[in-house]
XYZ file of C-alpha atoms in Angstrom:
579
model
C 173.075 87.767 165.024
C 173.863 89.143 161.877
C 171.885 92.524 161.403
C 171.351 93.485 157.811
C 172.788 97.436 157.112
C 174.099 99.760 159.987
C 172.431 101.001 162.738
C 170.895 104.245 161.971
C 169.844 107.502 164.229
C 166.110 106.808 163.418
C 166.368 103.179 164.777
C 168.448 104.566 168.076
C 165.885 107.010 168.689
C 163.236 104.256 168.447
C 164.897 102.249 171.214
C 165.357 105.552 173.325
C 161.639 106.331 172.965
C 159.930 102.827 173.079
C 162.216 101.653 176.228
C 161.040 104.016 178.752
C 157.373 103.578 177.618
C 157.795 100.099 178.337
C 159.213 100.046 181.327
C 156.369 102.524 182.200
C 153.818 100.440 181.181
C 154.841 97.430 183.244
C 155.271 99.405 185.892
C 151.510 100.269 185.385
C 150.465 97.113 185.181
C 152.450 96.282 188.398
C 150.081 99.235 190.148
C 146.687 98.113 188.843
C 148.106 94.525 190.052
C 148.454 95.856 193.728
C 145.311 97.960 193.380
C 143.167 95.060 192.470
C 144.763 92.842 194.917
C 144.530 94.969 197.521
C 141.830 94.131 200.525
C 138.271 95.446 200.186
C 137.071 98.280 201.914
C 134.552 97.132 204.661
C 132.671 100.387 204.801
C 129.351 100.264 202.932
C 129.797 103.978 201.921
C 133.234 103.125 200.235
C 131.687 100.160 198.736
C 128.739 102.117 197.231
C 131.829 104.095 195.637
C 133.699 101.310 194.317
C 130.361 99.601 192.895
C 130.025 102.901 191.012
C 133.405 103.365 189.629
C 132.817 99.361 188.524
C 129.650 100.219 186.603
C 131.974 102.943 184.873
C 134.761 100.391 184.168
C 131.969 97.976 182.577
C 131.137 101.021 180.558
C 134.538 101.602 179.385
C 135.137 97.960 178.488
C 132.027 97.968 175.827
C 133.529 101.015 174.355
C 137.183 99.144 174.437
C 135.219 96.125 172.833
C 134.384 98.136 169.899
C 137.757 99.582 169.106
C 139.866 102.126 170.675
C 140.896 103.376 174.295
C 138.027 104.299 177.237
C 136.406 107.439 176.796
C 137.831 108.500 180.182
C 141.563 107.469 179.666
C 141.821 109.431 176.488
C 139.829 112.309 178.384
C 142.174 112.327 180.968
C 145.292 112.468 178.619
C 143.884 115.245 176.439
C 142.949 116.963 180.162
C 146.206 117.727 181.157
C 148.500 120.220 179.990
C 151.219 118.389 177.528
C 154.321 119.735 179.501
C 152.757 118.108 182.866
C 152.122 115.040 181.282
C 156.149 114.789 180.497
C 156.682 115.678 183.653
C 154.490 113.368 185.241
C 155.533 110.560 183.012
C 159.578 111.196 183.172
C 158.802 111.108 187.193
C 156.999 107.942 186.566
C 153.962 109.133 188.460
C 151.751 106.638 190.192
C 148.382 107.685 188.917
C 149.591 109.134 185.822
C 150.690 105.577 184.918
C 147.379 104.003 186.364
C 145.396 106.435 184.048
C 147.081 106.096 181.290
C 147.952 101.951 181.227
C 146.037 101.452 178.444
C 147.367 104.094 176.078
C 150.885 102.802 177.350
C 150.152 99.426 176.541
C 149.139 99.882 173.178
C 152.460 101.956 172.164
C 154.456 99.153 173.692
C 152.216 96.454 172.103
C 152.779 98.416 168.682
C 156.851 98.846 169.566
C 156.917 94.945 170.273
C 155.136 94.332 166.464
C 157.898 96.526 165.356
C 160.793 95.074 166.680
C 159.143 91.533 165.611
C 159.013 93.137 161.981
C 163.241 94.137 162.289
C 163.941 90.589 163.714
C 162.304 89.011 160.862
C 163.531 91.032 158.014
C 166.765 92.533 159.056
C 168.180 89.521 161.211
C 169.211 86.054 160.452
C 167.489 84.578 163.768
C 164.689 83.448 161.083
C 165.332 81.757 157.747
C 164.101 82.445 154.216
C 163.233 80.185 151.251
C 162.613 80.797 147.512
C 159.626 81.885 145.777
C 157.429 79.078 143.582
C 154.813 79.432 141.416
C 152.481 76.571 140.528
C 149.100 78.062 138.653
C 147.394 74.665 139.551
C 148.304 75.241 143.790
C 147.590 79.110 143.025
C 144.109 78.735 141.685
C 142.981 76.300 143.995
C 143.963 78.072 146.904
C 142.142 81.152 146.319
C 138.920 78.960 145.023
C 138.968 76.725 148.651
C 139.061 80.564 150.146
C 136.083 81.555 147.707
C 134.201 78.566 148.356
C 134.756 78.734 152.539
C 134.023 82.253 152.420
C 130.664 81.542 150.246
C 129.637 78.603 152.824
C 130.589 80.269 156.109
C 130.374 84.227 155.702
C 127.951 84.789 153.154
C 125.518 87.739 154.955
C 122.125 89.642 153.820
C 122.210 92.979 154.692
C 119.386 95.367 154.874
C 121.122 98.894 155.225
C 118.842 102.029 153.858
C 120.280 104.599 151.041
C 121.483 107.820 152.779
C 119.858 109.379 149.500
C 116.830 107.447 148.683
C 116.008 105.981 152.071
C 115.214 102.515 150.732
C 117.434 99.029 150.789
C 118.872 99.466 146.968
C 122.084 99.151 148.397
C 123.882 100.208 145.366
C 127.922 100.129 145.645
C 127.065 99.718 149.782
C 130.200 99.773 152.488
C 129.844 95.902 152.853
C 130.136 95.805 148.746
C 133.202 97.778 148.327
C 135.114 96.237 151.643
C 134.566 92.939 149.814
C 135.495 93.953 147.223
C 138.843 95.106 148.413
C 139.002 92.015 150.047
C 139.316 89.663 147.533
C 141.249 91.810 145.380
C 143.760 91.920 148.487
C 144.097 88.270 148.559
C 145.309 87.790 145.037
C 147.452 90.957 145.585
C 149.251 88.957 148.402
C 149.233 85.718 146.578
C 150.512 87.654 143.476
C 153.456 88.654 145.675
C 153.828 85.352 147.798
C 154.108 83.076 144.893
C 155.521 85.315 142.293
C 152.710 84.924 140.224
C 153.872 87.178 137.587
C 151.764 85.983 134.879
C 148.634 88.057 136.574
C 150.502 91.214 136.491
C 148.203 93.156 134.256
C 145.301 92.224 136.692
C 147.389 93.600 139.746
C 147.484 96.781 137.755
C 143.959 96.836 137.269
C 143.471 96.110 141.134
C 145.495 98.734 142.515
C 143.552 101.301 140.200
C 140.384 100.052 141.777
C 141.884 100.650 145.171
C 142.867 104.354 144.191
C 139.077 104.667 142.300
C 137.457 104.222 145.596
C 140.032 106.806 147.385
C 138.133 109.308 144.979
C 134.948 107.489 145.140
C 134.910 107.253 148.985
C 136.655 110.655 149.734
C 134.398 112.578 147.462
C 131.500 110.844 148.980
C 132.303 111.600 152.269
C 133.294 115.372 151.879
C 130.242 116.093 149.863
C 127.711 114.393 152.112
C 129.220 115.287 155.184
C 130.926 118.794 154.251
C 133.509 118.270 156.946
C 136.694 119.672 156.012
C 137.632 120.203 159.613
C 141.433 119.611 160.610
C 140.682 117.074 162.898
C 139.012 114.892 160.163
C 141.676 115.685 157.767
C 144.660 114.750 160.656
C 143.050 111.676 161.415
C 143.062 110.469 157.234
C 146.563 111.367 157.410
C 147.136 109.396 160.441
C 145.483 106.201 159.199
C 147.299 106.238 155.969
C 150.829 107.224 157.289
C 151.218 106.448 160.872
C 152.176 102.634 160.743
C 154.129 103.278 157.513
C 156.028 105.918 159.027
C 157.587 103.894 161.846
C 158.354 101.052 159.476
C 160.466 103.177 157.357
C 162.259 104.440 160.585
C 162.577 101.187 162.392
C 163.578 99.348 158.862
C 165.397 102.209 157.315
C 163.307 101.933 154.217
C 162.054 104.758 152.075
C 158.466 106.056 152.177
C 158.040 104.719 148.260
C 158.972 101.235 149.613
C 155.190 101.170 150.689
C 153.982 102.740 147.308
C 150.270 102.754 147.724
C 150.535 105.062 150.866
C 152.101 107.885 149.332
C 149.823 107.439 146.253
C 146.699 107.008 148.345
C 147.975 110.026 150.081
C 148.196 112.234 147.412
C 144.837 111.295 145.651
C 142.795 112.046 149.263
C 144.768 114.881 149.527
C 143.829 116.079 145.611
C 140.437 115.372 146.393
C 140.119 117.347 149.914
C 141.588 120.512 147.682
C 139.275 119.992 145.327
C 136.340 119.805 147.599
C 137.346 122.142 150.134
C 138.322 124.914 148.056
C 135.245 127.033 148.033
C 133.097 124.373 149.473
C 130.074 126.393 150.182
C 129.643 126.109 145.998
C 129.863 122.464 146.009
C 126.050 121.943 145.234
C 126.154 123.896 141.992
C 126.702 121.770 139.176
C 128.757 124.124 137.088
C 131.161 124.765 140.031
C 131.119 121.294 140.399
C 132.087 120.657 136.593
C 134.989 123.399 136.814
C 136.255 121.965 139.705
C 136.438 118.203 137.995
C 137.932 119.726 134.964
C 140.435 121.849 137.051
C 141.933 118.196 138.736
C 141.712 116.772 134.677
C 143.846 119.750 133.838
C 146.257 119.380 136.836
C 146.951 115.702 135.635
C 147.712 116.724 132.380
C 149.793 119.270 133.027
C 151.832 117.329 135.680
C 152.166 114.144 134.135
C 151.695 114.394 130.620
C 153.800 117.625 129.447
C 157.493 116.382 129.609
C 160.077 117.693 132.113
C 157.047 118.852 134.032
C 156.954 116.102 136.671
C 160.320 116.253 137.876
C 160.544 120.037 137.949
C 157.024 119.635 140.221
C 158.144 116.932 142.307
C 162.042 117.596 142.486
C 161.713 119.356 146.004
C 160.243 116.489 147.162
C 162.714 114.003 146.436
C 163.829 113.620 149.886
C 160.494 112.027 150.873
C 159.252 110.855 147.541
C 162.447 109.018 145.952
C 163.333 105.359 146.006
C 166.568 104.224 145.878
C 166.244 100.653 144.440
C 169.483 98.329 145.935
C 169.042 96.018 142.744
C 172.199 96.838 140.632
C 170.431 96.912 137.369
C 168.433 100.010 138.617
C 171.194 101.644 140.288
C 171.436 104.414 137.381
C 167.486 105.402 137.752
C 166.514 108.951 138.952
C 165.597 108.840 142.711
C 161.778 110.162 141.749
C 161.305 107.330 139.181
C 159.617 105.148 141.048
C 157.200 107.594 142.306
C 156.835 108.487 138.545
C 156.053 105.187 137.584
C 153.339 104.403 140.535
C 151.831 107.459 140.337
C 151.198 107.729 136.906
C 149.550 104.411 136.387
C 146.752 105.705 138.206
C 146.733 109.530 137.519
C 143.272 109.960 136.227
C 141.308 107.106 138.137
C 140.642 108.954 141.169
C 138.751 111.328 139.562
C 136.475 108.745 137.644
C 135.738 107.671 141.067
C 135.063 111.352 141.816
C 132.503 111.283 138.803
C 130.986 108.114 139.919
C 130.220 109.276 143.432
C 128.965 112.315 142.145
C 126.302 110.865 140.260
C 126.100 108.160 142.837
C 122.556 109.740 144.036
C 120.956 110.169 140.374
C 122.082 106.272 139.409
C 120.271 105.145 142.961
C 117.138 106.944 141.837
C 117.102 105.846 138.207
C 117.541 101.984 139.560
C 114.952 103.058 142.356
C 112.478 103.468 139.405
C 113.822 100.480 137.305
C 112.913 98.042 140.185
C 109.239 99.617 140.073
C 108.748 99.478 136.570
C 106.900 96.354 135.192
C 109.067 93.016 135.160
C 109.263 92.599 131.411
C 110.597 96.254 130.539
C 113.066 95.669 133.583
C 114.540 92.487 132.667
C 114.832 94.229 128.985
C 116.693 96.729 130.299
C 118.769 94.887 132.969
C 119.572 92.115 130.007
C 120.722 95.197 127.724
C 123.146 96.220 130.541
C 124.783 93.153 131.184
C 125.217 92.043 127.583
C 126.631 95.858 126.867
C 128.884 95.396 129.648
C 130.294 91.923 129.007
C 131.186 92.643 125.370
C 133.025 96.055 126.954
C 134.954 93.491 129.325
C 135.431 91.171 126.532
C 137.083 93.974 123.986
C 139.153 95.117 127.048
C 140.328 91.930 127.573
C 141.190 90.839 123.994
C 143.203 93.839 123.074
C 144.080 95.701 126.149
C 144.763 92.628 128.977
C 146.168 90.240 126.812
C 148.907 93.106 126.112
C 152.642 92.572 127.591
C 153.322 93.881 130.632
C 155.236 97.070 129.338
C 152.711 97.890 126.310
C 149.697 97.435 128.630
C 151.252 100.005 131.259
C 150.743 102.393 128.709
C 147.168 101.900 128.031
C 146.668 101.349 131.618
C 146.126 105.010 132.603
C 143.306 105.200 129.788
C 141.935 102.197 130.099
C 141.449 100.660 134.034
C 137.983 102.642 134.112
C 136.781 99.962 131.852
C 136.774 96.871 133.621
C 136.038 98.517 137.012
C 132.930 100.072 135.436
C 132.152 96.274 134.157
C 132.756 94.633 137.476
C 130.397 97.465 139.160
C 127.541 96.968 136.418
C 127.948 93.050 136.664
C 127.668 93.387 140.906
C 125.004 95.426 141.238
C 122.575 94.866 138.559
C 120.226 92.644 140.488
C 118.055 93.623 144.384
C 119.872 90.032 145.515
C 123.437 90.527 144.364
C 123.458 94.057 146.200
C 122.053 92.518 149.118
C 124.525 89.886 149.987
C 128.189 90.314 150.865
C 131.058 87.567 151.866
C 131.946 89.274 155.185
C 135.281 87.521 155.508
C 136.753 89.364 152.350
C 134.641 92.401 153.676
C 136.747 91.716 156.899
C 140.103 91.224 155.135
C 139.191 94.253 153.258
C 139.567 96.286 156.115
C 142.883 95.499 157.447
C 143.916 96.109 153.570
C 146.589 98.965 154.571
C 147.847 96.522 157.132
C 148.190 93.599 154.892
C 150.028 95.608 152.493
C 152.641 96.870 154.851
C 153.143 94.054 157.011
C 153.723 91.769 154.040
C 157.103 92.742 153.547
C 158.642 91.970 156.525
C 156.867 89.134 158.301
C 155.437 87.194 155.213
C 157.942 88.078 152.907
C 161.504 89.204 153.236
C 163.616 91.775 151.847
C 166.835 91.161 153.983
C 168.291 94.635 153.426
C 166.647 98.454 153.418
C 164.559 99.371 150.406
C 164.978 95.839 148.832
C 162.242 94.394 147.177
C 160.768 91.139 149.066
C 162.222 88.683 146.574
C 162.080 85.876 149.309
C 159.418 84.026 151.763
C 160.095 84.120 155.652
C 160.484 80.642 156.666
C 159.728 79.625 160.241
C 159.239 75.839 159.277
C 162.361 75.113 157.036
C 161.930 72.444 154.691
C 157.899 72.133 154.798
C 156.836 74.831 152.651
C 152.939 74.218 153.132
C 153.137 74.167 156.882
C 155.528 77.400 156.849
C 152.841 78.949 154.796
C 150.175 78.222 156.858
C 152.077 79.355 160.169
C 153.368 82.563 158.551
C 149.724 83.056 157.200
C 148.189 83.130 160.423
C 150.626 85.176 162.363
C 150.736 87.649 159.599
C 147.140 88.196 159.826
C 146.821 88.123 163.190
C 149.481 91.066 163.883
C 147.781 93.232 161.187
C 144.620 92.839 162.610
C 145.618 94.115 165.757
C 147.882 96.556 164.296
C 144.679 97.851 162.470
C 143.353 97.914 166.048
C 146.382 99.954 167.605
C 146.548 102.544 165.022
C 142.947 103.251 165.984
C 143.288 103.056 169.263
C 146.388 105.871 169.580
C 144.196 107.966 166.862
C 141.609 108.497 169.449
C 144.726 109.349 172.171
C 146.617 111.884 169.998
C 144.002 113.523 168.040
C 141.341 115.235 169.715
C 138.284 115.404 167.573
C 136.984 118.849 168.392
C 139.828 120.792 169.793
C 141.994 122.026 166.981
C 144.421 124.044 169.460
C 144.803 120.959 171.475
C 145.514 118.981 168.296
C 148.238 121.636 167.156
C 149.723 121.221 170.795
C 150.044 117.612 170.222
C 151.682 117.587 166.833
C 154.206 120.607 168.307
C 155.143 118.030 170.978
C 155.270 115.139 168.780
C 157.507 116.751 166.132
C 159.782 118.336 169.010
C 159.926 114.885 170.736
C 160.869 113.342 167.740
C 163.428 115.771 166.981
C 165.043 115.526 170.251
C 165.428 111.690 170.173
C 166.706 111.876 166.879
C 169.451 114.632 167.748
C 170.562 111.982 170.758
C 170.360 108.939 168.337
C 172.690 110.721 166.200
C 174.948 111.781 168.867
C 175.262 108.431 170.189
C 176.315 107.071 167.160
C 178.885 109.690 166.576
C 180.675 108.633 170.041
C 182.200 105.418 168.620
C 183.069 106.807 165.455
C 184.862 109.450 167.331
C 186.962 107.048 169.152
C 187.800 105.221 166.201
C 189.294 108.088 164.362
C 191.213 108.808 167.269
C 192.487 105.340 167.890
C 193.124 105.717 163.796
C 195.336 109.021 164.547
C 197.078 107.569 167.753
C 198.157 104.678 165.203
C 199.802 106.482 162.549
C 201.460 108.673 165.334
C 203.136 105.509 166.481
C 204.163 104.212 162.986
C 205.652 107.593 162.247
C 207.712 107.159 165.623
C 209.106 104.018 164.615
C 209.841 105.320 161.317
C 212.085 108.022 162.703
C 213.842 105.501 165.410
C 214.727 103.912 162.531
C 215.949 106.369 160.410
C 218.027 108.304 163.625
C 219.184 105.023 165.042
C 217.596 105.417 168.458
C 215.372 103.486 170.480
C 213.146 106.215 171.515
C 211.047 108.931 170.196
C 209.400 111.876 171.968
C 206.730 112.875 168.881
C 203.809 110.830 169.888
C 204.503 111.822 173.717
C 204.454 115.337 172.800
C 201.844 115.153 170.554
C 199.289 113.012 173.099
C 200.676 115.486 176.080
C 200.121 118.446 174.224
């Protein structure tokens, strides 16, 4: 087995952490098996107790089916102090392992998936093949998926608006999830088939994701007014937990997965904009000042030459990226971050503005649906005509530009196709009420599919490398290989989504900030300890090699002295080593 790249302290620390967890989980399963297979008690009172516990377990199973650990398991884990939990874990306490069996299983499964990532992308156990683009095949596969989705997963929704209480469903959750889903499929196919001709469309899709970050986060914080530490931590966990472990295990820079730092940044900016003086958010003038301040911050950092690198310079250790491609060796470490974040620097603010006026648009649409038919059709026809005309102008004079020129206009024009899509997707009640649930399902796991594609669908073969090859499980059969690797890739991505949420419920308490702080400090402390141990272990072979090299040098000096003096022996080496 050939391994790409040297072993790092982070990778060693991961193994040091996951192996004991895996052993503890196997032992906990053995204990559970013994517990279940033990003979049932005869006493009727005991049987009643067992029957009651079985009822509780059934309730827990229902919770598990909804996603996450049982409430009892999570409560037991958070009920004891961290010190006690660590001691009980290290001593393999039977009751502790049984109580936290599902948590240990989730952690072990997460570690196994990351190990699979490493095997697929960093070893030669599995092969790779080259990308090939065929426009006919690309369009055929995508349209086939759309047709199958339409025939099998078209669903009508009857949800009511949180603002008006009526089933207007303007920009509803089902619709935005579907939107993310069909864009994600094209985004992934663009990478798999190297469909360079749709590069400009992919830029629009990414802008739409960032628009949704501004829209969704603004809507949540503005309506719920939940600026709690727990909510903030949950969001950061969702965006960065999985990618952080990918960076550690695969020795990649954070910026390789640029979607994650981008969404993290713009989520932080929305949180800051609404969180500061949040009790005044209902005042229109205050909200206008906040949105204007967001624009000014973006202009200051991204538009004024030199400010970007001064502002983000201290964060280069986190946001820097070193592309192993020889043609890009001379670029600054922050070049990738400047390019990626700069392309979508304004669209998240546009998303905030659309979210702010969302209730007003809903009220207007409610009145429109109640007007006479002729007037309603006239207004809707005008909106559709104006949208199509704006979309046509954008397509002719912006979208058709070459890649480099388009990127210069993209930050200022990406809102146009997004707005056109929103208008066309929502101009009738019928269109708003239906969605393709297959795409909506895919839209829920976009983060996992985005990160996983680099390692178990495509291949880079080296740290920080772009995925220039395809993972090959069935050599010389490209379509069968596509089918198999895609099936595994989607299943693994779905499971990672579930595991991320499961572990979030365990380690991030929702209403106990003190406990959350203790968990965070304990996690940082354990990670540092494991990293230090991994670093020390990696230094031992180097020290031995250095010692062997020094001893070889002394032997060579001895031999040269012997030749000069004409003697058959020398005391230099013996003296050095005995001393």
